[in-house]
CSV table of C-alpha atoms in Angstrom, one decimal:
chain,number,residue,atom,x,y,z
A,1,MET,CA,71.0,26.0,-28.1
A,2,LYS,CA,72.3,29.5,-27.0
A,3,VAL,CA,69.0,30.7,-28.5
A,4,LEU,CA,66.9,28.1,-26.7
A,5,PHE,CA,68.4,28.3,-23.1
A,6,PRO,CA,66.5,31.8,-22.1
A,7,PHE,CA,63.6,29.9,-23.1
A,8,LEU,CA,64.2,27.3,-20.3
A,9,ALA,CA,65.0,29.6,-18.1
A,10,LEU,CA,61.9,31.7,-18.4
A,11,PHE,CA,60.2,28.3,-18.0
A,12,VAL,CA,62.1,27.1,-14.6
A,13,GLY,CA,61.7,30.3,-13.4
A,14,PHE,CA,57.8,30.0,-14.1
A,15,GLY,CA,57.2,26.8,-12.6
A,16,ALA,CA,59.1,28.1,-9.7
A,17,MET,CA,56.7,31.0,-8.8
A,18,THR,CA,53.6,28.4,-9.3
A,19,LEU,CA,54.8,26.1,-6.8
A,20,ILE,CA,55.5,29.2,-4.4
A,21,GLU,CA,52.1,30.4,-5.2
A,22,VAL,CA,50.4,26.6,-4.6
A,23,SER,CA,52.6,26.5,-1.0
A,24,ALA,CA,51.1,29.4,0.3
A,25,SER,CA,47.8,29.1,-0.6
A,26,GLU,CA,47.9,25.8,1.4
A,27,ASP,CA,49.4,27.7,4.4
A,28,GLU,CA,46.5,30.1,4.3
A,29,LYS,CA,44.0,27.1,3.7
A,30,LYS,CA,45.9,25.5,7.3
A,31,GLU,CA,45.3,29.0,8.8
A,32,VAL,CA,41.6,29.2,8.6
A,33,VAL,CA,41.1,25.7,10.0
A,34,ASP,CA,38.7,26.0,13.1
A,35,THR,CA,39.8,24.0,15.8
A,36,ARG,CA,37.2,24.9,18.6
A,37,PRO,CA,35.5,22.5,20.4
A,38,THR,CA,31.6,21.7,18.8
A,39,ILE,CA,28.9,21.8,21.6
A,40,THR,CA,25.0,21.9,21.4
A,41,VAL,CA,23.0,24.2,22.9
A,42,GLU,CA,18.8,25.1,24.0
A,43,THR,CA,17.9,28.2,24.9
A,44,ALA,CA,16.1,29.1,27.9
A,45,GLN,CA,12.7,30.2,28.5
A,46,ALA,CA,11.0,30.6,31.7
A,47,GLU,CA,7.5,29.3,32.1
A,48,ASP,CA,5.0,29.1,34.6
A,49,TYR,CA,5.2,25.6,35.7
A,50,GLN,CA,2.6,23.7,37.9
A,51,VAL,CA,4.0,20.9,40.3
A,52,VAL,CA,3.4,17.4,40.3
A,53,ILE,CA,3.5,15.7,43.4
A,54,SER,CA,4.0,11.8,43.4
A,55,ASN,CA,4.4,8.8,45.8
A,56,TYR,CA,3.6,5.5,46.2
A,57,GLY,CA,0.7,3.5,48.1
A,58,GLU,CA,-0.9,0.2,48.3
A,59,VAL,CA,-4.7,-0.3,47.4
A,60,GLN,CA,-6.6,-1.2,50.2
A,61,PRO,CA,-10.5,-2.3,50.3
A,62,LEU,CA,-12.7,0.6,51.8
A,63,GLU,CA,-13.9,-1.9,54.4
A,64,ARG,CA,-13.4,-5.6,55.7
A,65,THR,CA,-16.5,-7.5,57.2
A,66,MET,CA,-16.4,-10.3,58.7
A,67,ILE,CA,-19.7,-12.6,58.1
A,68,SER,CA,-21.3,-14.2,61.2
A,69,ALA,CA,-24.8,-15.6,61.5
A,70,GLN,CA,-27.3,-13.8,63.6
A,71,VAL,CA,-29.7,-17.1,63.8
A,72,SER,CA,-28.6,-20.9,64.4
A,73,GLY,CA,-29.5,-23.4,62.1
A,74,GLU,CA,-28.6,-25.7,59.0
A,75,VAL,CA,-26.9,-24.2,56.0
A,76,ILE,CA,-29.0,-25.3,52.8
A,77,SER,CA,-27.3,-23.4,50.4
A,78,TRP,CA,-24.7,-20.8,49.6
A,79,HIS,CA,-24.0,-18.3,46.3
A,80,PRO,CA,-22.1,-19.8,43.6
A,81,ASN,CA,-19.9,-17.0,44.0
A,82,PHE,CA,-19.1,-17.1,47.7
A,83,VAL,CA,-15.7,-18.5,47.5
A,84,ALA,CA,-12.5,-17.0,47.9
A,85,GLY,CA,-11.8,-14.7,45.1
A,86,GLY,CA,-15.7,-14.7,43.7
A,87,LEU,CA,-17.4,-11.1,43.5
A,88,VAL,CA,-20.7,-10.7,44.3
A,89,LEU,CA,-23.2,-7.8,44.1
A,90,ARG,CA,-24.9,-5.7,46.8
A,91,GLY,CA,-27.8,-7.5,47.9
A,92,SER,CA,-26.9,-10.9,46.5
A,93,THR,CA,-27.7,-13.9,49.0
A,94,LEU,CA,-24.4,-15.3,50.5
A,95,PHE,CA,-26.1,-18.5,52.1
A,96,SER,CA,-29.3,-19.7,53.5
A,97,LEU,CA,-30.2,-21.5,56.6
A,98,GLU,CA,-32.9,-23.8,57.3
A,99,LYS,CA,-36.0,-21.6,57.9
A,100,ASP,CA,-38.6,-24.2,59.0
A,101,ALA,CA,-38.5,-23.1,62.7
A,102,TYR,CA,-38.5,-19.5,62.4
A,103,GLU,CA,-41.5,-19.4,60.3
A,104,ALA,CA,-43.0,-21.7,62.7
A,105,ALA,CA,-42.1,-18.9,65.2
A,106,LEU,CA,-43.1,-16.2,62.9
A,107,LEU,CA,-46.6,-18.0,62.8
A,108,GLN,CA,-46.9,-17.9,66.7
A,109,ALA,CA,-45.7,-14.5,66.7
A,110,GLU,CA,-48.4,-13.4,64.5
A,111,ALA,CA,-51.1,-15.2,66.7
A,112,ASN,CA,-49.9,-14.0,69.9
A,113,VAL,CA,-50.7,-10.3,68.3
A,114,SER,CA,-53.9,-11.5,67.0
A,115,LEU,CA,-54.9,-12.4,70.6
A,116,ALA,CA,-53.7,-9.3,72.4
A,117,GLN,CA,-55.6,-7.6,70.1
A,118,ALA,CA,-58.6,-9.1,70.8
A,119,GLN,CA,-58.2,-8.7,74.2
A,120,LEU,CA,-57.5,-5.5,74.1
A,121,ILE,CA,-60.6,-5.0,72.3
A,122,GLU,CA,-62.7,-6.3,74.8
A,123,GLU,CA,-61.3,-4.8,77.8
A,124,GLN,CA,-61.6,-1.4,76.1
A,125,ALA,CA,-65.6,-2.4,75.7
A,126,ARG,CA,-65.4,-3.4,79.4
A,127,ALA,CA,-64.0,0.0,80.3
A,128,ASP,CA,-66.5,1.7,78.0
A,129,VAL,CA,-69.4,0.1,79.7
A,130,ALA,CA,-68.3,0.6,83.1
A,131,LYS,CA,-67.8,4.6,82.7
A,132,GLN,CA,-71.2,4.6,81.5
A,133,GLU,CA,-72.2,2.5,84.7
A,134,ALA,CA,-69.9,5.2,86.5
A,135,LYS,CA,-72.5,8.5,85.5
A,136,GLY,CA,-75.0,7.0,87.9
A,137,LEU,CA,-72.8,6.9,90.7
A,138,ALA,CA,-70.8,9.0,93.2
A,139,SER,CA,-67.5,10.5,92.2
A,140,SER,CA,-66.3,8.8,95.4
A,141,LYS,CA,-67.2,5.4,94.5
A,142,VAL,CA,-65.6,5.4,91.4
A,143,SER,CA,-62.4,4.2,91.2
A,144,ASP,CA,-60.1,3.4,88.7
A,145,LEU,CA,-60.1,-0.1,89.2
A,146,TYR,CA,-63.7,0.5,88.7
A,147,LEU,CA,-63.5,1.9,85.3
A,148,ARG,CA,-60.7,-0.5,84.1
A,149,LYS,CA,-57.9,1.8,84.1
A,150,PRO,CA,-55.3,-0.9,85.0
A,151,GLN,CA,-56.9,-3.7,83.0
A,152,LEU,CA,-56.8,-1.3,79.8
A,153,LEU,CA,-53.3,-0.8,80.3
A,154,SER,CA,-52.5,-4.2,81.1
A,155,ALA,CA,-54.0,-5.2,77.7
A,156,GLN,CA,-52.4,-2.9,75.5
A,157,ALA,CA,-48.9,-3.4,77.0
A,158,ASN,CA,-49.9,-7.4,76.0
A,159,LEU,CA,-50.3,-6.0,72.8
A,160,LYS,CA,-47.3,-4.3,72.6
A,161,SER,CA,-45.1,-7.3,73.8
A,162,ALA,CA,-46.8,-9.3,71.0
A,163,GLN,CA,-46.3,-6.7,68.2
A,164,ALA,CA,-42.4,-6.7,69.3
A,165,GLY,CA,-41.9,-10.9,69.4
A,166,LEU,CA,-43.6,-10.3,65.7
A,167,LYS,CA,-40.8,-7.9,64.6
A,168,ILE,CA,-38.0,-10.3,66.6
A,169,ALA,CA,-39.6,-13.2,64.9
A,170,GLN,CA,-39.8,-12.0,61.5
A,171,ARG,CA,-36.3,-10.5,62.0
A,172,ASP,CA,-34.7,-13.9,62.8
A,173,LEU,CA,-36.8,-15.5,59.6
A,174,ASP,CA,-34.9,-12.7,57.3
A,175,ASN,CA,-31.8,-13.8,59.1
A,176,CYS,CA,-31.8,-17.0,57.8
A,177,GLU,CA,-30.6,-15.6,54.5
A,178,VAL,CA,-27.3,-13.7,54.9
A,179,ILE,CA,-27.0,-11.0,52.3
A,180,ALA,CA,-24.0,-8.9,51.1
A,181,PRO,CA,-23.9,-5.5,52.1
A,182,TYR,CA,-22.1,-4.3,49.5
A,183,ASP,CA,-20.6,-5.1,45.9
A,184,ALA,CA,-18.3,-7.6,47.8
A,185,LEU,CA,-15.0,-9.8,46.9
A,186,VAL,CA,-15.2,-12.9,49.0
A,187,VAL,CA,-11.7,-13.6,50.7
A,188,SER,CA,-12.8,-17.0,52.6
A,189,ARG,CA,-16.0,-19.1,53.2
A,190,SER,CA,-16.1,-21.8,56.1
A,191,ILE,CA,-19.2,-23.5,55.6
A,192,GLY,CA,-20.8,-26.2,53.8
A,193,VAL,CA,-24.3,-27.6,52.5
A,194,GLY,CA,-25.6,-29.5,55.4
A,195,GLN,CA,-23.2,-27.7,58.3
A,196,PHE,CA,-25.2,-26.8,61.3
A,197,ILE,CA,-24.2,-23.2,62.3
A,198,GLY,CA,-24.9,-21.6,66.1
A,199,LEU,CA,-25.3,-17.7,66.3
A,200,GLY,CA,-22.1,-15.5,66.1
A,201,THR,CA,-20.3,-18.0,64.2
A,202,THR,CA,-18.0,-16.7,61.7
A,203,ILE,CA,-18.9,-17.6,58.4
A,204,GLY,CA,-16.4,-15.6,55.8
A,205,GLU,CA,-14.8,-12.4,55.2
A,206,ILE,CA,-15.5,-10.0,52.2
A,207,TYR,CA,-13.8,-6.8,50.9
A,208,ASN,CA,-15.5,-4.1,49.6
A,209,VAL,CA,-15.4,-3.2,46.1
A,210,GLU,CA,-17.4,-0.5,45.8
A,211,ALA,CA,-14.5,1.6,46.4
A,212,ALA,CA,-10.7,0.9,47.3
A,213,GLU,CA,-8.5,3.5,49.2
A,214,ILE,CA,-4.3,4.2,48.9
A,215,ILE,CA,-2.6,5.9,51.9
A,216,PHE,CA,0.3,7.6,50.6
A,217,PRO,CA,3.0,9.9,51.9
A,218,ILE,CA,3.9,13.3,51.8
A,219,ALA,CA,7.7,13.8,52.3
A,220,GLY,CA,8.5,17.4,54.1
A,221,PHE,CA,9.8,18.7,51.2
A,222,ASP,CA,6.6,18.1,49.2
A,223,ARG,CA,4.5,20.0,51.9
A,224,GLU,CA,5.5,23.5,50.6
A,225,PHE,CA,4.1,22.6,46.8
A,226,LEU,CA,1.0,21.0,47.9
A,227,PRO,CA,-2.3,23.2,47.1
A,228,ASP,CA,-4.2,25.1,49.0
A,229,ASP,CA,-7.2,22.7,48.9
A,230,LEU,CA,-6.8,19.3,48.7
A,231,ALA,CA,-10.6,18.2,49.0
A,232,GLU,CA,-11.7,16.4,46.2
A,233,LYS,CA,-8.6,17.2,43.8
A,234,GLN,CA,-8.2,14.5,41.2
A,235,ALA,CA,-5.2,11.9,41.2
A,236,LYS,CA,-3.7,9.7,38.8
A,237,VAL,CA,-3.5,6.1,40.1
A,238,THR,CA,-0.8,3.8,38.0
A,239,THR,CA,0.5,0.3,38.6
A,240,ASN,CA,4.2,-0.5,37.4
A,241,GLY,CA,4.9,-3.4,34.9
A,242,TYR,CA,4.7,-4.4,31.4
A,243,ASN,CA,1.3,-2.9,31.2
A,244,PRO,CA,0.5,-0.5,33.4
A,245,ILE,CA,-3.0,0.2,34.7
A,246,GLU,CA,-3.8,3.4,35.0
A,247,ARG,CA,-6.9,5.0,36.8
A,248,THR,CA,-8.5,8.2,38.5
A,249,GLY,CA,-9.1,8.7,42.2
A,250,LEU,CA,-10.2,11.4,44.3
A,251,ILE,CA,-8.2,12.8,47.3
A,252,SER,CA,-10.5,11.8,50.3
A,253,ARG,CA,-8.6,13.1,53.2
A,254,ASP,CA,-5.4,13.5,55.3
A,255,LEU,CA,-4.9,11.2,58.1
A,256,GLY,CA,-4.3,14.4,60.2
A,257,VAL,CA,-0.7,12.8,61.7
A,258,VAL,CA,2.7,13.2,61.1
A,259,ASP,CA,4.4,9.8,61.0
A,260,GLN,CA,7.0,9.6,64.1
A,261,ALA,CA,9.1,7.2,62.6
A,262,THR,CA,9.1,9.0,59.0
A,263,ARG,CA,8.1,12.5,60.0
A,264,MET,CA,6.0,12.2,57.0
A,265,SER,CA,2.3,12.9,56.9
A,266,GLN,CA,-0.2,10.9,54.8
A,267,LEU,CA,-2.9,11.2,52.7
A,268,VAL,CA,-5.6,9.2,50.9
A,269,VAL,CA,-7.0,8.6,47.4
A,270,ARG,CA,-9.9,6.8,47.0
A,271,VAL,CA,-10.9,4.7,43.3
A,272,ASN,CA,-14.6,4.0,43.1
A,273,ASP,CA,-15.0,0.7,41.7
A,274,PRO,CA,-11.5,-0.9,41.6
A,275,TYR,CA,-13.0,-3.9,40.4
A,276,SER,CA,-14.7,-2.7,37.6
A,277,LEU,CA,-17.9,-4.4,38.0
A,278,LYS,CA,-19.7,-1.5,36.8
A,279,SER,CA,-17.3,-0.4,33.2
A,280,ASN,CA,-15.1,-1.8,31.4
A,281,MET,CA,-11.6,-0.2,32.8
A,282,PRO,CA,-8.5,-2.6,34.1
A,283,ALA,CA,-9.2,-3.9,37.4
A,284,LEU,CA,-7.4,-2.3,40.1
A,285,LYS,CA,-6.6,-5.3,42.5
A,286,PHE,CA,-6.0,-5.2,46.4
A,287,GLY,CA,-2.6,-5.1,47.2
A,288,ASN,CA,-1.5,-3.9,44.1
A,289,TYR,CA,1.9,-1.2,44.9
A,290,VAL,CA,0.8,1.6,42.7
A,291,GLN,CA,2.0,5.4,41.9
A,292,VAL,CA,-0.4,8.2,43.0
A,293,SER,CA,0.3,11.5,41.4
A,294,PHE,CA,-1.6,14.6,41.9
A,295,PRO,CA,-1.1,18.3,40.5
A,296,GLY,CA,0.2,20.9,43.2
A,297,ARG,CA,0.7,24.4,43.4
A,298,THR,CA,1.8,26.6,40.1
A,299,LEU,CA,5.2,28.3,40.1
A,300,ASP,CA,5.8,31.4,38.7
A,301,HIS,CA,8.9,31.8,36.2
A,302,ILE,CA,10.7,28.8,36.6
A,303,TYR,CA,13.4,27.0,34.5
A,304,ARG,CA,13.1,23.5,33.7
A,305,LEU,CA,16.4,21.9,33.0
A,306,PRO,CA,17.2,18.0,32.6
A,307,GLN,CA,19.0,17.1,36.2
A,308,ALA,CA,22.3,15.8,33.4
A,309,LEU,CA,23.2,19.5,32.9
A,310,VAL,CA,23.6,20.9,36.3
A,311,ASN,CA,26.2,19.6,38.2
A,312,ASN,CA,27.2,21.2,41.9
A,313,LYS,CA,24.1,23.7,41.3
A,314,THR,CA,26.3,25.0,38.0
A,315,VAL,CA,25.0,25.6,34.5
A,316,TRP,CA,27.4,25.8,31.7
A,317,VAL,CA,26.3,28.5,28.8
A,318,MET,CA,27.5,29.9,25.6
A,319,ASP,CA,27.9,33.8,25.7
A,320,LYS,CA,27.4,36.3,23.0
A,321,ASP,CA,31.3,35.7,22.1
A,322,ASN,CA,30.9,32.1,22.1
A,323,LYS,CA,32.6,31.2,25.3
A,324,LEU,CA,32.0,28.6,27.5
A,325,GLN,CA,30.9,30.9,31.0
A,326,PRO,CA,29.3,28.7,34.7
A,327,LYS,CA,26.7,30.1,36.5
A,328,LYS,CA,25.6,29.0,39.7
A,329,VAL,CA,21.9,28.5,39.7
A,330,GLU,CA,19.1,27.6,42.6
A,331,ILE,CA,17.2,24.5,42.8
A,332,LEU,CA,14.1,25.1,44.0
A,333,ARG,CA,13.0,21.2,43.4
A,334,GLU,CA,13.7,18.3,41.6
A,335,GLU,CA,10.8,16.1,39.1
A,336,GLY,CA,12.1,12.9,38.3
A,337,ALA,CA,14.7,13.5,35.7
A,338,PHE,CA,14.5,17.2,35.5
A,339,LEU,CA,15.3,20.2,38.1
A,340,LEU,CA,13.0,23.2,38.6
A,341,ILE,CA,15.4,26.3,38.8
A,342,SER,CA,13.9,29.6,40.1
A,343,LYS,CA,17.4,32.0,40.0
A,344,GLY,CA,20.9,31.9,38.3
A,345,ILE,CA,19.7,32.0,34.6
A,346,SER,CA,17.9,33.8,32.3
A,347,ASP,CA,15.9,33.8,29.2
A,348,ASN,CA,17.5,33.3,26.1
A,349,ASP,CA,20.4,32.5,28.0
A,350,ASN,CA,22.2,29.3,25.6
A,351,ILE,CA,22.3,26.7,27.9
A,352,VAL,CA,24.8,24.1,26.8
A,353,THR,CA,23.5,20.7,26.4
A,354,THR,CA,26.9,19.0,25.1
A,355,LEU,CA,30.1,19.9,26.7
A,356,PRO,CA,33.9,19.7,25.8
A,357,GLU,CA,35.7,16.7,27.4
A,358,TYR,CA,37.8,19.5,29.9
A,359,PRO,CA,35.1,22.5,29.5
A,360,GLN,CA,37.0,25.4,31.0
A,361,THR,CA,35.9,29.2,31.5
A,362,GLY,CA,36.0,31.4,28.7
A,363,MET,CA,36.6,28.4,25.7
A,364,GLU,CA,36.0,29.4,22.5
A,365,VAL,CA,33.3,26.9,21.3
A,366,LYS,CA,31.1,26.6,18.3
A,367,ILE,CA,27.8,25.2,17.5
A,368,ALA,CA,27.2,21.8,16.0
A,369,GLY,CA,25.6,21.9,12.7
A,370,VAL,CA,26.6,25.7,12.3
A,371,LYS,CA,29.1,25.9,9.5
A,372,ALA,CA,32.9,26.8,10.9
A,373,ALA,CA,33.4,29.6,7.9
A,374,ASN,CA,30.5,31.2,8.8
A,375,GLU,CA,31.2,31.3,12.3
A,376,LEU,CA,34.5,32.8,11.4
A,377,THR,CA,32.8,35.3,9.0
A,378,ALA,CA,31.0,36.6,12.2
A,379,GLN,CA,33.4,36.6,14.4
A,380,LYS,CA,35.8,39.0,11.8
A,381,ALA,CA,32.9,41.5,11.3
A,382,LYS,CA,33.1,41.6,14.9
């Protein structure tokens, strides 16, 4: 027993020493646990950015026409598409009137012209004879009446009158067929076959579909970002909804006035062939409420940040010591979910995109995805 006691004491001492070393090791591990908040960052980089100006407006026809009868008569036919919602092409006959009376009037006018021509020829011959006879007479006895000048002028006037009557008769006959003045959408029609209509009777209404116009406002804060030359600048026209339609138009003009109620100026965008009669593009119907957007001025050295990163004109950045620092910025313009910033941050600044719950100036942080051990090593190296 006395022999075993030294060995037993040695074993107990070795165990106690091992336990102390393990405890010390665990304490060291606890000391290196990184408790800094985790953030994410993006590197700031300035760019030359072209502003996009956008607003909303309603699609309207380039022109609206009330169709009226220019002659009276009985309706004998109308175009199958001359109904509300129908589309007719330029030059199509919208409806026709009975022509018999106007054809007869044309024949009468032609006869009147022929008669006037014959009378003029006859009178011209008489004037020529009188002129020859006057050569043997004293000049004092030769008057304009003797030379038949008044009769000749009268015959010429009768011919012109007959020719004018012929033009009127031809016009009235042509007006028995009412022609579409442009590619058109029929809005209304108020006649039927067999109906008698009088001169000037309103027949219906059509809209020009060769081009559409969109009048949209320009807010005061957008004016300074307008390009120098707006004429014929291309604009994108987009409808809202599940299946949005996108078409391209050209800025046609500035209306030249500022609205007294809204203090906004107004621009007009023109879209050709909105109903796609000559293309396979989706139709842009009148009455649609659309967004119009077009490129404005190009801004130099601009930072474009999501609005969520800017609070009270302040952006949080991480400095070279991995500490949070707030920076006041100058916001030049808001575009959708983004802000255009001109001053306050610099290239290669680490913009904090995910903040701790309660950020404070000088708070030490770590970047998500970077191993804590590597960060601690880097800090010790500093």
